[in-house]
Structures are given as structure tokens and as C-alpha cells.
mmCIF file of C-alpha atoms and ligand atoms in Angstrom:
data_model
loop_
_atom_site.group_PDB
_atom_site.id
_atom_site.type_symbol
_atom_site.label_atom_id
_atom_site.label_comp_id
_atom_site.label_asym_id
_atom_site.label_seq_id
_atom_site.Cartn_x
_atom_site.Cartn_y
_atom_site.Cartn_z
ATOM 1 C CA MET A 6 -129.157 53.971 79.033
ATOM 2 C CA LEU A 7 -126.277 54.872 76.823
ATOM 3 C CA ILE A 8 -124.876 52.302 74.477
ATOM 4 C CA SER A 9 -122.595 51.947 71.457
ATOM 5 C CA GLY A 10 -123.226 48.317 70.315
ATOM 6 C CA ARG A 11 -124.774 44.904 70.904
ATOM 7 C CA GLY A 12 -126.398 45.947 74.167
ATOM 8 C CA SER A 13 -126.273 42.527 75.824
ATOM 9 C CA ASN A 14 -125.952 44.476 79.296
ATOM 10 C CA LEU A 15 -128.994 46.559 78.270
ATOM 11 C CA GLN A 16 -130.947 43.375 77.568
ATOM 12 C CA ALA A 17 -130.156 41.947 81.037
ATOM 13 C CA ILE A 18 -131.513 45.305 82.466
ATOM 14 C CA ILE A 19 -134.479 45.088 80.356
ATOM 15 C CA ASN A 20 -135.198 41.542 81.520
ATOM 16 C CA ALA A 21 -134.780 42.691 85.124
ATOM 17 C CA VAL A 22 -137.118 45.522 84.713
ATOM 18 C CA GLU A 23 -139.816 43.194 82.964
ATOM 19 C CA SER A 24 -139.547 40.563 85.711
ATOM 20 C CA GLY A 25 -139.811 43.131 88.489
ATOM 21 C CA GLN A 26 -136.447 42.688 89.899
ATOM 22 C CA VAL A 27 -135.492 46.427 89.161
ATOM 23 C CA PRO A 28 -138.317 48.554 90.058
ATOM 24 C CA ALA A 29 -137.684 51.202 87.550
ATOM 25 C CA SER A 30 -138.583 51.958 83.948
ATOM 26 C CA ILE A 31 -136.058 52.620 81.064
ATOM 27 C CA ARG A 32 -137.125 56.151 79.750
ATOM 28 C CA VAL A 33 -134.681 56.304 76.870
ATOM 29 C CA VAL A 34 -131.860 54.369 75.167
ATOM 30 C CA ILE A 35 -129.433 56.453 73.367
ATOM 31 C CA SER A 36 -126.636 55.255 71.037
ATOM 32 C CA ASN A 37 -123.906 57.234 69.418
ATOM 33 C CA VAL A 38 -123.726 54.503 66.746
ATOM 34 C CA GLU A 39 -126.623 54.244 64.201
ATOM 35 C CA ASP A 40 -126.786 50.568 63.700
ATOM 36 C CA ALA A 41 -126.158 49.430 67.433
ATOM 37 C CA TYR A 42 -128.194 46.263 67.907
ATOM 38 C CA GLY A 43 -129.102 47.693 71.284
ATOM 39 C CA LEU A 44 -131.323 50.186 69.805
ATOM 40 C CA GLU A 45 -133.278 47.127 68.348
ATOM 41 C CA ARG A 46 -133.624 45.600 71.647
ATOM 42 C CA ALA A 47 -134.889 48.974 73.296
ATOM 43 C CA ARG A 48 -137.568 49.151 70.487
ATOM 44 C CA LYS A 49 -138.592 45.468 71.300
ATOM 45 C CA HIS A 50 -139.027 46.550 74.922
ATOM 46 C CA GLN A 51 -141.122 49.419 73.736
ATOM 47 C CA ALA A 52 -138.520 51.969 75.017
ATOM 48 C CA GLU A 53 -137.475 55.165 73.327
ATOM 49 C CA ALA A 54 -134.417 54.397 71.089
ATOM 50 C CA VAL A 55 -132.599 57.389 69.941
ATOM 51 C CA PHE A 56 -129.454 57.637 67.632
ATOM 52 C CA CYS A 57 -127.401 60.708 68.361
ATOM 53 C CA ASN A 58 -125.029 61.338 65.598
ATOM 54 C CA PRO A 59 -121.671 62.883 67.019
ATOM 55 C CA LYS A 60 -120.963 64.247 63.439
ATOM 56 C CA ASN A 61 -123.691 66.793 63.864
ATOM 57 C CA TYR A 62 -121.874 68.435 66.722
ATOM 58 C CA SER A 63 -118.631 70.629 66.480
ATOM 59 C CA SER A 64 -116.981 69.242 69.666
ATOM 60 C CA ARG A 65 -117.356 66.399 72.359
ATOM 61 C CA ARG A 66 -118.637 69.173 74.694
ATOM 62 C CA GLU A 67 -121.393 70.079 72.340
ATOM 63 C CA PHE A 68 -122.481 66.647 71.719
ATOM 64 C CA ASP A 69 -122.447 65.991 75.542
ATOM 65 C CA LEU A 70 -124.473 69.084 76.075
ATOM 66 C CA ALA A 71 -127.176 68.009 73.570
ATOM 67 C CA LEU A 72 -127.120 64.648 75.366
ATOM 68 C CA VAL A 73 -127.716 66.345 78.863
ATOM 69 C CA ASP A 74 -130.574 68.384 77.268
ATOM 70 C CA LEU A 75 -132.286 65.240 75.879
ATOM 71 C CA LEU A 76 -131.675 63.281 79.075
ATOM 72 C CA LYS A 77 -133.331 66.075 81.194
ATOM 73 C CA LYS A 78 -136.409 66.049 78.896
ATOM 74 C CA TYR A 79 -136.852 62.558 79.919
ATOM 75 C CA GLU A 80 -136.625 63.336 83.677
ATOM 76 C CA ILE A 81 -134.237 60.437 84.549
ATOM 77 C CA ASP A 82 -132.942 59.587 87.897
ATOM 78 C CA LEU A 83 -129.895 57.535 86.747
ATOM 79 C CA VAL A 84 -127.765 57.235 83.667
ATOM 80 C CA CYS A 85 -126.449 53.826 82.872
ATOM 81 C CA LEU A 86 -123.637 53.213 80.436
ATOM 82 C CA ALA A 87 -123.669 49.746 78.961
ATOM 83 C CA GLY A 88 -120.913 49.414 76.445
ATOM 84 C CA TYR A 89 -120.994 53.066 75.670
ATOM 85 C CA MET A 90 -117.625 53.748 74.113
ATOM 86 C CA ARG A 91 -117.126 57.558 74.333
ATOM 87 C CA ILE A 92 -115.511 59.482 77.275
ATOM 88 C CA LEU A 93 -117.992 61.717 78.894
ATOM 89 C CA SER A 94 -116.856 65.429 79.165
ATOM 90 C CA PRO A 95 -116.719 66.968 82.712
ATOM 91 C CA GLU A 96 -119.943 69.030 81.723
ATOM 92 C CA PHE A 97 -121.734 65.785 81.366
ATOM 93 C CA VAL A 98 -120.470 64.325 84.498
ATOM 94 C CA GLN A 99 -121.376 67.532 86.589
ATOM 95 C CA ALA A 100 -124.788 67.558 85.171
ATOM 96 C CA PHE A 101 -125.484 64.178 86.579
ATOM 97 C CA LYS A 102 -122.907 63.782 89.301
ATOM 98 C CA GLY A 103 -123.440 60.620 91.526
ATOM 99 C CA ARG A 104 -126.100 59.485 89.173
ATOM 100 C CA ILE A 105 -124.001 57.819 86.320
ATOM 101 C CA MET A 106 -122.925 54.157 86.453
ATOM 102 C CA ASN A 107 -120.758 52.027 84.162
ATOM 103 C CA ILE A 108 -120.009 48.338 83.892
ATOM 104 C CA HIS A 109 -116.282 47.530 83.065
ATOM 105 C CA PRO A 110 -115.082 43.927 82.170
ATOM 106 C CA ALA A 111 -112.203 43.718 84.703
ATOM 107 C CA LEU A 112 -111.762 44.097 88.407
ATOM 108 C CA LEU A 113 -110.912 47.770 88.843
ATOM 109 C CA PRO A 114 -108.372 49.398 89.600
ATOM 110 C CA SER A 115 -106.707 46.649 87.651
ATOM 111 C CA PHE A 116 -106.776 46.914 83.827
ATOM 112 C CA PRO A 117 -108.668 50.219 83.121
ATOM 113 C CA GLY A 118 -109.167 51.255 79.493
ATOM 114 C CA LEU A 119 -109.969 49.236 76.532
ATOM 115 C CA ASP A 120 -109.330 45.565 75.472
ATOM 116 C CA VAL A 121 -109.010 44.560 79.051
ATOM 117 C CA GLN A 122 -109.740 40.899 78.789
ATOM 118 C CA GLN A 123 -106.586 40.601 76.688
ATOM 119 C CA LYS A 124 -104.741 42.654 79.263
ATOM 120 C CA ALA A 125 -105.760 40.359 82.001
ATOM 121 C CA LEU A 126 -104.689 37.231 80.011
ATOM 122 C CA ASP A 127 -101.322 38.897 79.123
ATOM 123 C CA HIS A 128 -100.709 39.823 82.650
ATOM 124 C CA GLY A 129 -101.297 36.282 83.756
ATOM 125 C CA VAL A 130 -103.718 37.042 86.683
ATOM 126 C CA LYS A 131 -105.618 34.073 87.896
ATOM 127 C CA PHE A 132 -108.977 35.858 88.421
ATOM 128 C CA SER A 133 -110.527 38.715 86.586
ATOM 129 C CA GLY A 134 -114.206 39.814 86.533
ATOM 130 C CA CYS A 135 -116.306 42.931 86.189
ATOM 131 C CA THR A 136 -116.991 46.053 88.157
ATOM 132 C CA VAL A 137 -120.018 48.302 88.420
ATOM 133 C CA HIS A 138 -118.823 51.875 89.338
ATOM 134 C CA PHE A 139 -120.060 55.361 89.525
ATOM 135 C CA VAL A 140 -118.620 57.515 86.568
ATOM 136 C CA ASP A 141 -116.544 60.600 87.575
ATOM 137 C CA GLU A 142 -114.351 62.783 85.331
ATOM 138 C CA GLY A 143 -111.717 60.264 85.055
ATOM 139 C CA VAL A 144 -111.845 57.063 83.054
ATOM 140 C CA ASP A 145 -112.822 53.994 84.982
ATOM 141 C CA THR A 146 -111.932 55.792 88.231
ATOM 142 C CA GLY A 147 -115.212 56.377 89.966
ATOM 143 C CA PRO A 148 -116.294 54.675 93.309
ATOM 144 C CA ILE A 149 -116.903 50.950 93.118
ATOM 145 C CA ILE A 150 -120.374 49.604 93.617
ATOM 146 C CA LEU A 151 -120.207 45.920 92.983
ATOM 147 C CA GLN A 152 -117.662 43.462 91.551
ATOM 148 C CA GLY A 153 -117.942 40.023 90.328
ATOM 149 C CA VAL A 154 -115.051 37.637 90.282
ATOM 150 C CA VAL A 155 -114.349 35.029 87.453
ATOM 151 C CA PRO A 156 -111.459 32.528 87.487
ATOM 152 C CA ILE A 157 -109.171 32.419 84.546
ATOM 153 C CA GLU A 158 -108.674 28.931 82.969
ATOM 154 C CA GLU A 159 -105.221 27.838 81.469
ATOM 155 C CA ASP A 160 -106.861 27.549 78.025
ATOM 156 C CA ASP A 161 -108.802 30.700 78.059
ATOM 157 C CA THR A 162 -108.734 32.860 75.044
ATOM 158 C CA VAL A 163 -110.173 36.619 74.794
ATOM 159 C CA GLU A 164 -113.435 34.941 73.526
ATOM 160 C CA THR A 165 -113.911 32.344 76.245
ATOM 161 C CA LEU A 166 -112.980 34.719 79.012
ATOM 162 C CA SER A 167 -115.237 37.477 77.611
ATOM 163 C CA ILE A 168 -118.113 35.116 77.718
ATOM 164 C CA ARG A 169 -117.508 34.134 81.286
ATOM 165 C CA ILE A 170 -117.060 37.811 82.395
ATOM 166 C CA LEU A 171 -120.217 38.705 80.536
ATOM 167 C CA ARG A 172 -122.384 36.213 82.289
ATOM 168 C CA GLU A 173 -121.290 37.769 85.622
ATOM 169 C CA GLU A 174 -121.922 41.333 84.172
ATOM 170 C CA HIS A 175 -125.401 40.515 83.394
ATOM 171 C CA LYS A 176 -125.929 39.463 87.096
ATOM 172 C CA ILE A 177 -124.166 42.419 88.890
ATOM 173 C CA TYR A 178 -125.433 45.335 86.763
ATOM 174 C CA PRO A 179 -129.139 44.774 87.306
ATOM 175 C CA MET A 180 -128.243 44.152 91.094
ATOM 176 C CA ALA A 181 -126.463 47.509 91.398
ATOM 177 C CA ILE A 182 -129.262 49.459 89.502
ATOM 178 C CA GLN A 183 -131.802 47.678 91.896
ATOM 179 C CA ALA A 184 -129.857 48.849 94.989
ATOM 180 C CA PHE A 185 -129.643 52.346 93.634
ATOM 181 C CA VAL A 186 -133.434 52.498 92.892
ATOM 182 C CA GLU A 187 -134.256 51.148 96.158
ATOM 183 C CA GLU A 188 -132.037 53.795 97.787
ATOM 184 C CA ARG A 189 -129.729 51.017 99.441
ATOM 185 C CA LEU A 190 -126.475 52.649 98.217
ATOM 186 C CA ILE A 191 -124.635 54.648 100.792
ATOM 187 C CA VAL A 192 -121.692 56.542 99.251
ATOM 188 C CA GLU A 193 -118.901 57.521 101.747
ATOM 189 C CA GLY A 194 -116.169 59.006 99.823
ATOM 190 C CA ARG A 195 -114.810 56.181 97.505
ATOM 191 C CA ARG A 196 -116.691 53.596 99.598
ATOM 192 C CA VAL A 197 -120.127 52.432 98.511
ATOM 193 C CA LYS A 198 -122.005 50.477 100.993
ATOM 194 C CA ILE A 199 -125.028 48.366 100.140
ATOM 195 C CA ARG A 200 -127.763 47.793 102.648
ATOM 196 C CA ASP A 201 -129.596 44.560 102.848
ATOM 197 C CA ILE A 202 -127.533 42.952 100.006
ATOM 198 C CA VAL A 203 -129.081 39.710 98.758
ATOM 199 C CA ASP A 204 -126.987 37.045 97.332
ATOM 200 C CA LEU A 205 -128.137 35.747 93.924
HETATM 201 C C1 LIG B 316 -114.930 53.641 78.497
HETATM 202 C C2 LIG B 316 -113.603 54.070 78.954
HETATM 203 C C3 LIG B 316 -112.808 54.596 77.909
HETATM 204 C C4 LIG B 316 -113.299 54.703 76.720
HETATM 205 C C5 LIG B 316 -114.469 54.319 76.322
HETATM 206 C C6 LIG B 316 -115.448 53.806 77.292
HETATM 207 C C7 LIG B 316 -115.906 53.011 79.596
HETATM 208 C C8 LIG B 316 -116.290 53.956 80.706
HETATM 209 C C9 LIG B 316 -116.681 55.391 80.459
HETATM 210 C C10 LIG B 316 -117.289 55.867 79.244
HETATM 211 N N1 LIG B 316 -117.431 57.091 79.171
HETATM 212 C C11 LIG B 316 -116.889 57.704 80.369
HETATM 213 C C12 LIG B 316 -116.359 56.523 81.110
HETATM 214 C C13 LIG B 316 -115.757 56.950 82.264
HETATM 215 O O1 LIG B 316 -115.293 56.003 83.140
HETATM 216 N N2 LIG B 316 -115.474 58.154 82.603
HETATM 217 C C14 LIG B 316 -116.084 59.263 81.849
HETATM 218 N N3 LIG B 316 -116.640 58.921 80.584
HETATM 219 N N4 LIG B 316 -115.857 60.494 82.204
HETATM 220 C C15 LIG B 316 -112.366 55.358 75.571
HETATM 221 O O2 LIG B 316 -111.033 55.362 75.572
HETATM 222 N N5 LIG B 316 -112.963 55.986 74.384
HETATM 223 C C16 LIG B 316 -112.312 56.513 73.361
HETATM 224 C C17 LIG B 316 -112.828 55.986 72.068
HETATM 225 C C18 LIG B 316 -112.755 54.645 71.908
HETATM 226 C C19 LIG B 316 -113.338 54.137 70.551
HETATM 227 O O3 LIG B 316 -114.127 54.898 69.793
HETATM 228 O O4 LIG B 316 -113.187 53.020 70.129
HETATM 229 C C20 LIG B 316 -112.767 58.049 73.208
HETATM 230 O O5 LIG B 316 -111.878 58.816 72.743
HETATM 231 O O6 LIG B 316 -113.878 58.443 73.680
HETATM 232 C C1 LIG B 317 -119.182 44.883 78.082
HETATM 233 O O1 LIG B 317 -118.328 43.600 78.214
HETATM 234 C C2 LIG B 317 -118.809 45.895 78.987
HETATM 235 O O2 LIG B 317 -118.323 45.462 80.244
HETATM 236 C C3 LIG B 317 -117.733 46.555 78.259
HETATM 237 O O3 LIG B 317 -118.224 46.503 76.766
HETATM 238 C C4 LIG B 317 -119.136 45.522 76.604
HETATM 239 C C5 LIG B 317 -120.404 45.781 76.085
HETATM 240 O O4 LIG B 317 -121.305 44.691 75.786
HETATM 241 N N1 LIG B 317 -117.480 47.900 78.515
HETATM 242 C C6 LIG B 317 -116.233 48.369 78.381
HETATM 243 O O5 LIG B 317 -115.304 47.874 78.012
HETATM 244 C C7 LIG B 317 -116.128 49.869 78.891
HETATM 245 N N2 LIG B 317 -114.800 50.328 78.938
HETATM 246 P P1 LIG B 317 -122.915 44.902 75.582
HETATM 247 O O6 LIG B 317 -123.117 45.976 74.392
HETATM 248 O O7 LIG B 317 -123.216 43.519 75.069
HETATM 249 O O8 LIG B 317 -123.393 45.208 76.800
#
């Protein structure tokens, strides 16, 4: 798991691992931010928690190559970004091609990038939501695995909308990881099919 902050999605995944919903273990949680609360959550789960300081590397590429080395040591099958706020270099993406997931707080391809709950409100859409997708070399462009739809209310603010979307994130991210681990994801170009999907 790669994180940069509070790690509520990490917590939802930890819970899904502990309950047995996701038949996997979290080998390592890496943060590029030293005081990210997600590192604390990892330690409470007795997972390895590592702070990787970007300032110790001369470039994004060097930092990412160090991450690749570290992750290879842990013999991981899947890299999950959960509020990880750095763009991954092509070298990183190539090293784990098809095995990197991200959660985004909008219905992609609408509202890529940052601050997207505000963008959805400003645009006046009536529904937003969240998207779990594979990560490719672009930003928020990889094949979509699962989406959760959330209605926008007339009195919504960024705060109220973010909370409603986050509740949905915490459902669909573990589901997507579960399907990956159970080898139920079938990727055909941009289309990702899920075998035997169960409604929560
Ligand atoms: C994401 C998208 C854009 C930024 C940060 C995070 C979420 C998805 C993601 C993270 N890393 C990725 C992806 C992705 O979809 N594809 C690749 N890597 N290849 C973003 O713009 N970050 C900038 C910094 C923001 C900040 O520090 O506040 C940045 O320059 O990294
Ligand atoms: C989540 O809302 C996630 O969708 C978003 O950051 C938040 C992280 O929260 N990710 C992005 O905006 C990626 N572009 P968390 O640290 O509590 O999981």
C-alpha cells in the first residue's frame, strides 16, 4: 500500500483483511509523508510501516526506483495507492504493469486530477462517486475496475460530499482488491470484467 495521509481507505482494506473478506495480507505500507496517520494504522495492524523520504533522492525517477526495489523485497502481487499523492514515473508503472490500483473520488473520466469534489460541485453534476482503476503512465487514465455512484444534494459542500463519497470508497476498494486476489478480474483492453460479482 502506498499512502500520503490519513489512510481511511487503508483502514477499510485492513478491516477487510482482518474480517477475511480479502484473502490477502498487507506486506508493507509505504508513505512519502513522515507523519501520515496511515502509518500508525499500519503499525496497529502489525504491518510493516515505512516512511520513504523523497528528499533523500535526486529525482522522481530515483525515488521511484528505490520504491520498486523495496517493494520487490516484500514479494508483493499488487500495489494499492490509497491517497498516495505523487505521480508514479513510467519506470515504476512498467515494473508493476497491470498490478497497480488506485481509488479516485469522482466518476472517471469526469474530473481527473486533484480537488475533484469541488470540481463536481462547481460543474453542477447531480451524481458523482468514486472509481477504482488500474494505474498506467497517465494520470487517472487506466482501465476502470469498479465505480460507486453517489447523489449530490442541493445543500452539499465539499465536506459533506467528500464524506458521502468516502463511505462508498471504503466499500468498493476492498471489493476490487478481493476480486483481484481471487483472480476474478479479466482485462480486455480498457474493459475490465469481473466474474461472479457479489452485491454488498
Ligand atoms: C493522483 C493523481 C495526481 C496527483 C496525485 C495523485 C492519484 C493517482 C495517481 C497517483 N500516482 C499516479 C497516479 C496515476 O493515476 N498515474 C500515475 N501515478 N502514473 C498529482 O497531481 N500529484 C502532484 C503533486 C501533488 C501534491 O503534492 O499535492 C505531483 O506532482 O506528483
Ligand atoms: C480519498 O478520498 C481518495 O479517493 C483520494 O484521496 C483520499 C485519501 O483519503 N485520492 C485522490 O484524490 C487521488 N487523486 P484516505 O487517506 O483517508 O484514504
